[in-house]
Structures are given as C-alpha cells and as structure tokens.
Coordinates of C-alpha atoms in Angstrom, one line a residue:
Chain A
M1 CA 20.2 3.1 -165.8
S2 CA 22.6 1.8 -163.1
E3 CA 25.6 -0.7 -164.0
K4 CA 24.7 -4.4 -162.9
P5 CA 26.2 -4.9 -159.8
A6 CA 28.5 -7.8 -159.1
Y7 CA 26.9 -10.9 -158.1
N8 CA 27.2 -11.5 -154.3
K9 CA 24.1 -13.6 -153.5
P10 CA 23.6 -17.4 -152.8
L11 CA 24.6 -20.0 -155.7
P12 CA 22.7 -23.0 -156.2
D13 CA 24.2 -26.3 -155.0
L14 CA 24.6 -28.0 -157.7
R15 CA 23.8 -32.1 -157.8
P16 CA 24.2 -34.6 -160.2
E17 CA 20.5 -34.7 -160.9
D18 CA 20.3 -31.1 -162.1
A19 CA 23.7 -30.4 -163.3
T20 CA 22.2 -31.2 -167.0
F21 CA 20.0 -28.4 -166.3
W22 CA 22.5 -25.8 -165.1
E23 CA 25.2 -26.9 -167.7
A24 CA 22.0 -26.1 -170.6
L25 CA 21.5 -22.6 -169.1
K26 CA 25.1 -21.9 -169.2
E27 CA 24.7 -22.2 -172.9
H28 CA 21.5 -20.2 -172.8
R29 CA 19.4 -23.1 -173.8
F30 CA 16.4 -23.9 -171.5
I31 CA 15.3 -27.3 -170.9
L32 CA 12.9 -28.9 -169.2
P33 CA 13.0 -32.4 -167.1
C34 CA 10.3 -34.7 -168.2
D35 CA 9.0 -38.4 -167.4
D36 CA 9.1 -41.5 -169.6
A37 CA 6.1 -40.3 -171.5
G38 CA 7.5 -37.3 -172.5
K39 CA 5.6 -35.0 -169.9
P40 CA 7.6 -32.0 -168.6
F41 CA 7.4 -31.2 -164.9
W42 CA 8.9 -28.9 -162.7
Y43 CA 11.5 -29.0 -160.6
P44 CA 14.7 -31.0 -161.8
R45 CA 15.1 -34.1 -159.9
K46 CA 16.2 -37.8 -160.5
Y47 CA 13.1 -39.7 -160.9
A48 CA 9.8 -38.1 -162.2
P49 CA 7.0 -37.4 -160.1
G50 CA 4.0 -39.8 -160.3
T51 CA 5.8 -42.5 -162.6
L52 CA 9.0 -42.8 -160.8
S53 CA 10.6 -42.9 -164.3
Q54 CA 14.4 -41.7 -165.0
T55 CA 14.2 -38.0 -165.4
S56 CA 15.2 -37.1 -169.3
W57 CA 15.5 -33.8 -171.0
T58 CA 13.4 -31.6 -173.3
D59 CA 13.7 -28.4 -175.0
A60 CA 11.6 -25.7 -174.1
S61 CA 10.4 -22.2 -175.3
G62 CA 11.1 -20.1 -172.5
N63 CA 7.9 -18.6 -172.9
G64 CA 4.9 -18.5 -170.4
T65 CA 2.0 -16.6 -168.4
I66 CA 2.3 -15.5 -164.8
Y67 CA 0.1 -17.3 -162.4
T68 CA 0.7 -15.0 -159.5
Y69 CA 3.5 -12.6 -158.0
S70 CA 4.7 -11.4 -154.9
T71 CA 6.7 -8.0 -154.5
H72 CA 9.6 -8.9 -151.9
F73 CA 11.0 -5.9 -150.1
I74 CA 13.5 -7.8 -148.4
G75 CA 15.7 -10.6 -149.3
P76 CA 15.9 -14.2 -147.7
S77 CA 19.6 -13.4 -146.2
K78 CA 22.1 -10.4 -145.5
A79 CA 23.3 -10.6 -148.9
Y80 CA 20.0 -9.0 -150.2
K81 CA 20.6 -6.2 -147.9
G82 CA 19.9 -2.8 -149.3
D83 CA 18.4 -4.2 -152.5
P84 CA 15.4 -2.7 -154.2
P85 CA 12.2 -4.6 -154.0
H86 CA 12.2 -7.6 -156.2
I87 CA 9.5 -9.6 -157.8
V88 CA 8.9 -13.5 -157.2
A89 CA 6.7 -14.8 -159.5
L90 CA 5.0 -18.4 -160.5
V91 CA 5.0 -18.7 -164.1
D92 CA 2.8 -21.3 -166.2
L93 CA 5.5 -22.5 -168.8
D94 CA 3.8 -23.2 -172.2
E95 CA 5.1 -26.8 -171.8
G96 CA 2.9 -27.1 -168.7
P97 CA 5.0 -26.8 -165.8
R98 CA 4.8 -24.1 -163.3
M99 CA 8.1 -22.4 -162.0
M100 CA 9.4 -19.8 -159.4
T101 CA 11.3 -17.3 -160.7
I102 CA 12.2 -13.7 -160.7
L103 CA 11.2 -11.1 -163.2
V104 CA 13.5 -8.7 -164.6
K105 CA 13.3 -5.8 -167.1
D106 CA 16.0 -6.6 -169.0
E107 CA 17.9 -9.1 -171.3
D108 CA 20.8 -9.0 -169.2
G109 CA 18.8 -10.0 -165.8
Y110 CA 18.8 -6.7 -164.7
P111 CA 17.0 -4.5 -162.9
S112 CA 13.8 -6.0 -161.2
L113 CA 10.8 -5.4 -163.1
D114 CA 8.7 -2.5 -161.6
P115 CA 5.7 -4.0 -159.5
E116 CA 3.2 -1.7 -161.4
D117 CA 4.6 -3.6 -164.6
V118 CA 3.3 -6.9 -163.6
T119 CA -0.2 -8.2 -163.9
I120 CA -1.4 -11.7 -163.5
G121 CA -2.0 -13.4 -167.1
M122 CA 0.7 -11.4 -168.3
K123 CA 3.3 -13.5 -171.2
V124 CA 6.8 -13.4 -170.2
R125 CA 9.8 -15.1 -171.6
I126 CA 13.0 -16.4 -170.5
V127 CA 15.9 -14.4 -170.0
F128 CA 19.7 -15.9 -169.1
D129 CA 21.3 -14.0 -166.6
D130 CA 25.0 -15.1 -166.2
V131 CA 25.8 -14.3 -162.7
T132 CA 29.2 -16.1 -162.5
D133 CA 31.4 -17.7 -165.0
E134 CA 29.6 -21.2 -164.2
I135 CA 25.9 -20.3 -163.5
T136 CA 23.3 -18.7 -165.3
M137 CA 20.0 -17.8 -163.5
P138 CA 17.0 -18.4 -165.3
K139 CA 14.8 -15.5 -164.9
F140 CA 11.6 -13.9 -167.0
T141 CA 10.9 -10.6 -168.8
P142 CA 7.7 -9.3 -170.2
A143 CA 7.4 -10.8 -173.8
A144 CA 8.0 -8.5 -176.7
Chain B
M1 CA -8.3 -12.4 -150.4
P2 CA -8.8 -8.4 -149.7
Q3 CA -5.7 -6.7 -147.7
D4 CA -8.4 -5.8 -145.0
A5 CA -9.3 -9.4 -144.4
L6 CA -5.6 -10.2 -143.7
A7 CA -5.2 -7.3 -141.2
A8 CA -8.3 -8.3 -139.6
V9 CA -6.9 -11.5 -138.6
V10 CA -3.8 -9.4 -137.1
A11 CA -6.0 -7.3 -135.3
T12 CA -8.6 -10.0 -133.7
Q13 CA -5.3 -12.1 -132.4
S14 CA -3.5 -9.0 -131.5
E15 CA -6.8 -8.3 -129.1
H16 CA -6.4 -11.6 -127.5
A17 CA -2.7 -11.6 -127.2
A18 CA -3.2 -8.5 -125.1
L19 CA -4.9 -10.6 -122.8
K20 CA -2.6 -13.6 -122.8
W21 CA -0.4 -13.2 -120.0
N22 CA 3.1 -14.7 -121.8
A23 CA 2.2 -13.2 -125.3
M24 CA 5.3 -11.4 -126.8
L25 CA 3.3 -8.7 -128.5
R26 CA 0.9 -7.5 -126.3
D27 CA -0.2 -4.5 -127.8
A28 CA -3.7 -4.5 -129.2
V29 CA -3.3 -3.0 -132.9
T30 CA -6.2 -1.7 -135.6
V31 CA -6.5 -2.8 -139.1
E32 CA -5.3 0.4 -140.0
D33 CA -2.2 0.0 -137.9
V34 CA -1.5 -3.3 -139.9
L35 CA -2.3 -1.7 -143.3
N36 CA 0.0 1.0 -142.6
D37 CA 3.2 -1.4 -141.3
R38 CA 6.1 -1.9 -143.5
W39 CA 6.1 -4.3 -146.4
I40 CA 7.8 -7.8 -145.9
A41 CA 6.4 -9.3 -149.1
T42 CA 3.2 -8.6 -150.6
P43 CA 0.6 -9.3 -149.5
F44 CA 2.3 -9.2 -146.2
H45 CA 3.2 -6.5 -143.8
A46 CA 5.7 -7.3 -140.9
M47 CA 2.7 -7.6 -138.7
D48 CA 0.8 -10.4 -141.0
C49 CA 4.2 -12.6 -140.4
S50 CA 4.5 -14.9 -137.2
L51 CA 7.0 -14.0 -134.6
V52 CA 10.6 -15.6 -134.2
S53 CA 10.5 -17.1 -130.7
D54 CA 12.5 -19.1 -128.3
G55 CA 10.5 -21.1 -125.5
A56 CA 9.0 -24.1 -125.0
A57 CA 5.7 -25.7 -124.6
A58 CA 4.4 -29.4 -123.3
F59 CA 1.5 -31.6 -123.0
I60 CA 1.1 -35.1 -121.4
V61 CA -0.6 -37.8 -123.9
T62 CA -1.6 -40.6 -122.1
T63 CA -4.8 -42.9 -121.3
E64 CA -8.0 -42.1 -120.3
A65 CA -7.7 -44.4 -117.1
R66 CA -4.1 -42.6 -116.2
A67 CA -5.4 -39.1 -117.0
K68 CA -8.2 -39.9 -114.1
N69 CA -5.8 -40.1 -111.6
M70 CA -3.8 -36.7 -112.3
K71 CA -4.3 -33.6 -110.6
K72 CA -5.8 -31.9 -113.7
K73 CA -9.0 -32.3 -115.6
P74 CA -8.3 -34.3 -118.6
V75 CA -9.1 -33.2 -122.2
Y76 CA -10.1 -35.7 -124.5
I77 CA -8.8 -36.4 -128.1
T78 CA -12.0 -37.0 -130.0
G79 CA -10.8 -36.7 -133.6
I80 CA -7.6 -36.8 -135.5
G81 CA -7.1 -35.9 -139.4
E82 CA -4.5 -35.1 -141.9
G83 CA -4.6 -33.5 -145.3
F84 CA -1.9 -32.8 -148.0
S85 CA -1.7 -31.2 -151.3
H86 CA 1.5 -30.5 -152.7
Q87 CA 5.3 -30.5 -152.0
Y88 CA 6.9 -27.2 -153.3
I89 CA 4.6 -24.3 -153.8
S90 CA 4.9 -24.4 -157.6
E91 CA 3.6 -28.0 -157.7
A92 CA 0.5 -26.6 -156.1
E93 CA -2.5 -26.8 -158.6
S94 CA -4.6 -23.9 -157.4
V95 CA -5.9 -22.2 -154.1
A96 CA -8.9 -24.5 -154.4
S97 CA -6.5 -27.5 -154.6
V98 CA -4.9 -26.1 -151.4
R99 CA -7.6 -25.3 -149.6
D100 CA -9.2 -28.8 -150.0
G101 CA -5.8 -30.7 -149.4
L102 CA -5.0 -28.7 -146.0
G103 CA -8.9 -28.6 -145.1
R104 CA -9.1 -32.6 -145.3
A105 CA -7.1 -32.4 -141.8
G106 CA -10.0 -30.5 -140.2
R107 CA -12.9 -32.4 -142.1
R108 CA -11.7 -35.5 -141.3
A109 CA -11.2 -34.9 -137.5
M110 CA -14.4 -33.2 -137.2
E111 CA -15.8 -36.3 -138.9
V112 CA -13.9 -38.6 -136.5
A113 CA -15.4 -36.7 -133.5
G114 CA -18.9 -37.0 -134.8
I115 CA -19.2 -33.0 -134.8
T116 CA -19.7 -30.3 -137.2
P117 CA -18.2 -27.0 -137.3
Q118 CA -21.3 -25.5 -135.7
D119 CA -20.5 -27.5 -132.8
L120 CA -17.0 -26.0 -131.8
D121 CA -16.7 -23.2 -129.2
V122 CA -13.1 -22.1 -130.1
A123 CA -10.6 -22.8 -132.9
E124 CA -6.6 -22.4 -132.3
I125 CA -5.7 -22.5 -135.8
Y126 CA -2.3 -22.5 -137.3
D127 CA -1.2 -19.0 -138.5
S128 CA 2.2 -18.9 -139.8
F129 CA 1.0 -15.6 -141.8
S130 CA -2.3 -13.9 -141.6
F131 CA -3.9 -15.7 -144.6
T132 CA -3.1 -19.2 -142.8
P133 CA -5.9 -19.1 -140.9
L134 CA -8.2 -17.7 -143.3
I135 CA -8.1 -20.6 -145.7
A136 CA -8.1 -23.2 -143.4
L137 CA -11.4 -21.9 -141.9
E138 CA -12.7 -22.4 -145.4
G139 CA -11.3 -25.8 -146.0
F140 CA -12.5 -26.9 -142.5
G141 CA -15.7 -25.8 -143.7
I142 CA -16.3 -23.5 -140.7
C143 CA -16.7 -20.5 -143.5
G144 CA -17.9 -21.3 -147.2
V145 CA -15.4 -20.9 -149.9
G146 CA -14.6 -17.2 -150.3
E147 CA -16.2 -16.2 -147.1
A148 CA -13.2 -16.4 -144.6
G149 CA -12.5 -12.8 -144.8
D150 CA -15.9 -11.3 -144.4
W151 CA -16.6 -13.7 -141.3
V152 CA -13.5 -12.2 -139.6
M153 CA -14.0 -8.8 -140.6
E154 CA -17.5 -9.1 -139.2
G155 CA -15.8 -10.2 -135.7
N156 CA -16.9 -13.6 -135.7
A157 CA -13.2 -14.8 -134.7
K158 CA -13.0 -12.6 -131.8
L159 CA -13.5 -13.4 -128.0
G160 CA -17.6 -13.0 -127.6
G161 CA -17.8 -13.9 -131.6
K162 CA -19.4 -17.0 -133.2
L163 CA -16.2 -19.0 -133.1
P164 CA -13.3 -17.2 -131.2
M165 CA -10.0 -18.0 -133.0
N166 CA -6.3 -18.2 -131.8
T167 CA -7.3 -16.6 -128.4
H168 CA -3.8 -16.8 -127.1
G169 CA -2.9 -14.3 -129.8
G170 CA -1.3 -17.5 -132.1
L171 CA 2.0 -17.6 -133.9
I172 CA 1.5 -13.8 -135.1
R173 CA 1.4 -12.4 -131.5
Q174 CA 1.9 -14.7 -129.1
A175 CA 4.9 -16.9 -130.1
H176 CA 6.1 -19.4 -132.8
L177 CA 6.4 -22.7 -131.3
G178 CA 5.0 -24.6 -134.3
A179 CA 1.8 -25.6 -133.5
M180 CA 2.5 -26.2 -129.7
H181 CA 0.7 -23.4 -128.0
H182 CA -2.4 -23.9 -130.3
I183 CA -2.6 -27.2 -128.5
V184 CA -1.4 -26.0 -124.9
E185 CA -4.1 -23.3 -125.5
A186 CA -7.1 -25.6 -126.2
V187 CA -6.7 -27.7 -123.6
L188 CA -6.4 -24.5 -121.2
Q189 CA -9.7 -23.3 -122.8
L190 CA -11.4 -26.7 -122.3
R191 CA -10.3 -26.7 -118.9
G192 CA -12.0 -23.4 -118.1
E193 CA -8.2 -22.0 -116.9
A194 CA -7.8 -19.7 -119.7
D195 CA -8.6 -16.4 -117.3
D196 CA -5.1 -14.8 -116.6
S197 CA -6.7 -11.9 -114.6
A198 CA -5.1 -13.4 -111.5
K199 CA -1.3 -13.0 -113.2
T200 CA -1.6 -9.3 -112.1
E201 CA 2.1 -9.1 -112.4
F202 CA 2.1 -10.0 -116.1
N203 CA -1.0 -7.8 -116.5
G204 CA -3.1 -10.8 -117.8
G205 CA -6.4 -10.7 -118.5
N206 CA -9.4 -13.0 -119.3
H207 CA -9.5 -14.8 -122.4
Q208 CA -11.6 -17.5 -121.9
V209 CA -14.5 -18.7 -123.9
P210 CA -17.3 -19.3 -121.7
D211 CA -18.3 -23.1 -121.0
A212 CA -15.9 -24.1 -123.9
K213 CA -16.6 -27.7 -124.6
L214 CA -15.1 -28.5 -128.0
A215 CA -12.1 -27.0 -129.9
I216 CA -10.3 -27.7 -133.0
T217 CA -6.8 -27.1 -133.4
N218 CA -4.1 -27.7 -136.3
G219 CA -0.6 -27.2 -137.2
S220 CA 0.9 -27.3 -140.8
G221 CA 3.9 -27.9 -142.6
G222 CA 5.7 -26.8 -145.7
I223 CA 4.3 -24.1 -147.6
L224 CA 0.5 -24.4 -146.6
A225 CA 1.3 -28.4 -147.8
A226 CA 0.5 -30.8 -145.0
T227 CA -1.7 -30.1 -142.4
S228 CA -2.7 -32.1 -139.2
A229 CA -5.9 -31.3 -137.3
L230 CA -7.0 -32.6 -133.7
V231 CA -10.9 -32.1 -132.2
L232 CA -10.4 -31.9 -128.5
S233 CA -13.3 -32.1 -125.9
S234 CA -13.9 -31.6 -122.2
E235 CA -15.9 -34.9 -122.4
P236 CA -14.6 -38.2 -123.0
P237 CA -15.9 -39.7 -126.5
S238 CA -19.3 -41.4 -125.9
A239 CA -19.3 -45.1 -125.7
A240 CA -21.5 -45.5 -128.6

C-alpha cells in the first residue's frame, strides 16, 4: 500500500458556530449539533433548524448506513489533480441526521474505498483522519 | 434512473442544438457516445454536465398595453409558480420529496394558467445535468413518477415528439446562462421565430415547434433545491 500523501487540499474555514465540532474531532470524538429538544441535526450551525433554538451538542456513535453515493473522478479544485477516484457518500447516521462524507478503506483515512466495495444500505463507521495538526476530517469506512 | 435515460436526454438535446445557430456544441451525439464519454462523477459523464459559458441573454417584461405598441409580437406570462424542498442536499429527505418540492413550481404555474400538461406545445426545462429535466418532468406532472426516463428514450422530448424539450439544446448543449436562454427560446417558439434556416452563415436549422402556443419553462437553484416556473402563451390570458 502506498504511503499516505501529505494533505494539500482545502481545509475547513472554521467559524465560531462550528468550532466545538472541529475541536471534538481533533480529540477523535464525534459529536452532533442538536436542538433544545435534544434532536440532532446536520450540519453544525448556531441555531437549530425548525426551532431556531441555540445549538447544543450530543455525543454520537459514529455508526451509520449508506443512503447513496457517487464516485468522483475529478475533484473540485486543482489540489485534487492526479488523485485516484474518491467516493462521496450520504450516510444516514444512527442518530438520525444524514451527512455527506468520504468513504475510505483504512483507519487512518486513506486510501479511498474501491467503488466495487460500496453498496447502498451498507453499514459504515467513522474514522478520524488527522489531515493537519489542527484539523481532523470525519470520514467513514465499512463497519467491521 | 437508468444510465440510458440520462444519455437519451443529452442525445435529444444535441439534435436540437445542431439546429440552433448559436449553440456552443453543434454536433449531434448518440446515446452510445454519451455512455462511452469520460466520467466526471457517477452517474454523470462529461456530456451529462452543463457547459461553462460566457454570454448574455435578455428579454423585456412590460404591460400588455405597452407590448402591443412594440415591433415584435408579445408573449404572455399566464402562469407562475415556485417550489422548494431543502437547502443542502444532505437535508433532502428523499428523491420523492425533491421531486415534489421542485415539481410544485411547474404544477402551480399550470394551475395559475388554467392548463394541464397535455395542453403544452413545448417545454424548456432547466438542465444543469441530464438528470435535472427528468425529475422536473415527473414533478411537473408531464410524466408519471418513474416514467420520465422511458418517456425521453421513446423520443417524446424530440422535435416532432409529444412535447419537444429544450429545443435550443439547453444548458447541456447550447450554453449555461442560468435559465435565461430557456425563457428566450420559449419566447422565440411562441412567436414562431425558432427557424434558424436563414442563418446560413451559422449553419442554422429549423427547431421551430409548428404552431406552438403554450410553453412551460423553469429555472432552478441550489442542488435541486429551489425552482421557479413560468407558463408562457402566444395568446393573452382570457378575461374570464
């Protein structure tokens, strides 16, 4: 297996309303934003959709099911040039929300899962890819 | 949606763009050409994706009274509708909720105009990707749920078919200027000005739908999220 390349792709633009989320990921904890009734939602933001209550946070299992996916043969910018195809998936988290993510083979978030190894309805679990000292990306891999 | 159905949208619109004097892509392609094209992101080959274009389009919206004093025959807005189902695609509940959300635009526009899909002569349907018009055809009620793919593959969207669609080639073959050219093309169709045969220097052809009186057109924003639609008519709305 090839060595994991240095990360040269765009990084998230951290904002006050999602800093808590990224700080938890850095500690390899997956948390979800939720409303004042404790209902989790995706994506992180300051006010909960629907109720407009202040967002609070809840621990999440990191387990989910593939709702659908697409194999991307080119990336969104030059930083992806020459990369092998990667799989963008919508994952239905066990806690309810649906999240867009990337599917990978291994625990360290690399390389991409092969398209022939993906099926709709497949169980997946989170892996934490420490792409820089500051940023950890949540990616998913087939559940054991 | 079968891959062949997506390719049939591209092939259909490429035949129309071959006649449209100012289309960026003038070559007619086959379903097989599309299926053999390079992948961008499944289920889309490069030809399934809309173009990147610089350009401009314009139309004047004014009162009936003023329009009557202008040189060209006016076209009337007889119906308008809007629909919305989600913000980001991860927040979309299902294909059905998206179809219903964006479909509301077309269904409402036809309701306001007092017409049914069977009354339409031409459809200029927003086509960011080959899939986009298929879900709109179903959402608007032009096709039944799950039937749009077969409907296009059977040739119903071609010039001469049941309801010619994107007679200018659309965003996939003519140019991507939002939905501006969809409206411009609908106006040309309803005025009877969509025969480009005289534009010999541009190798123009005839993409006029004979005797077109009623058109539907729409635009969309976000990821299949927000849609608005117009019913345009060659005749003024009835006083009743």
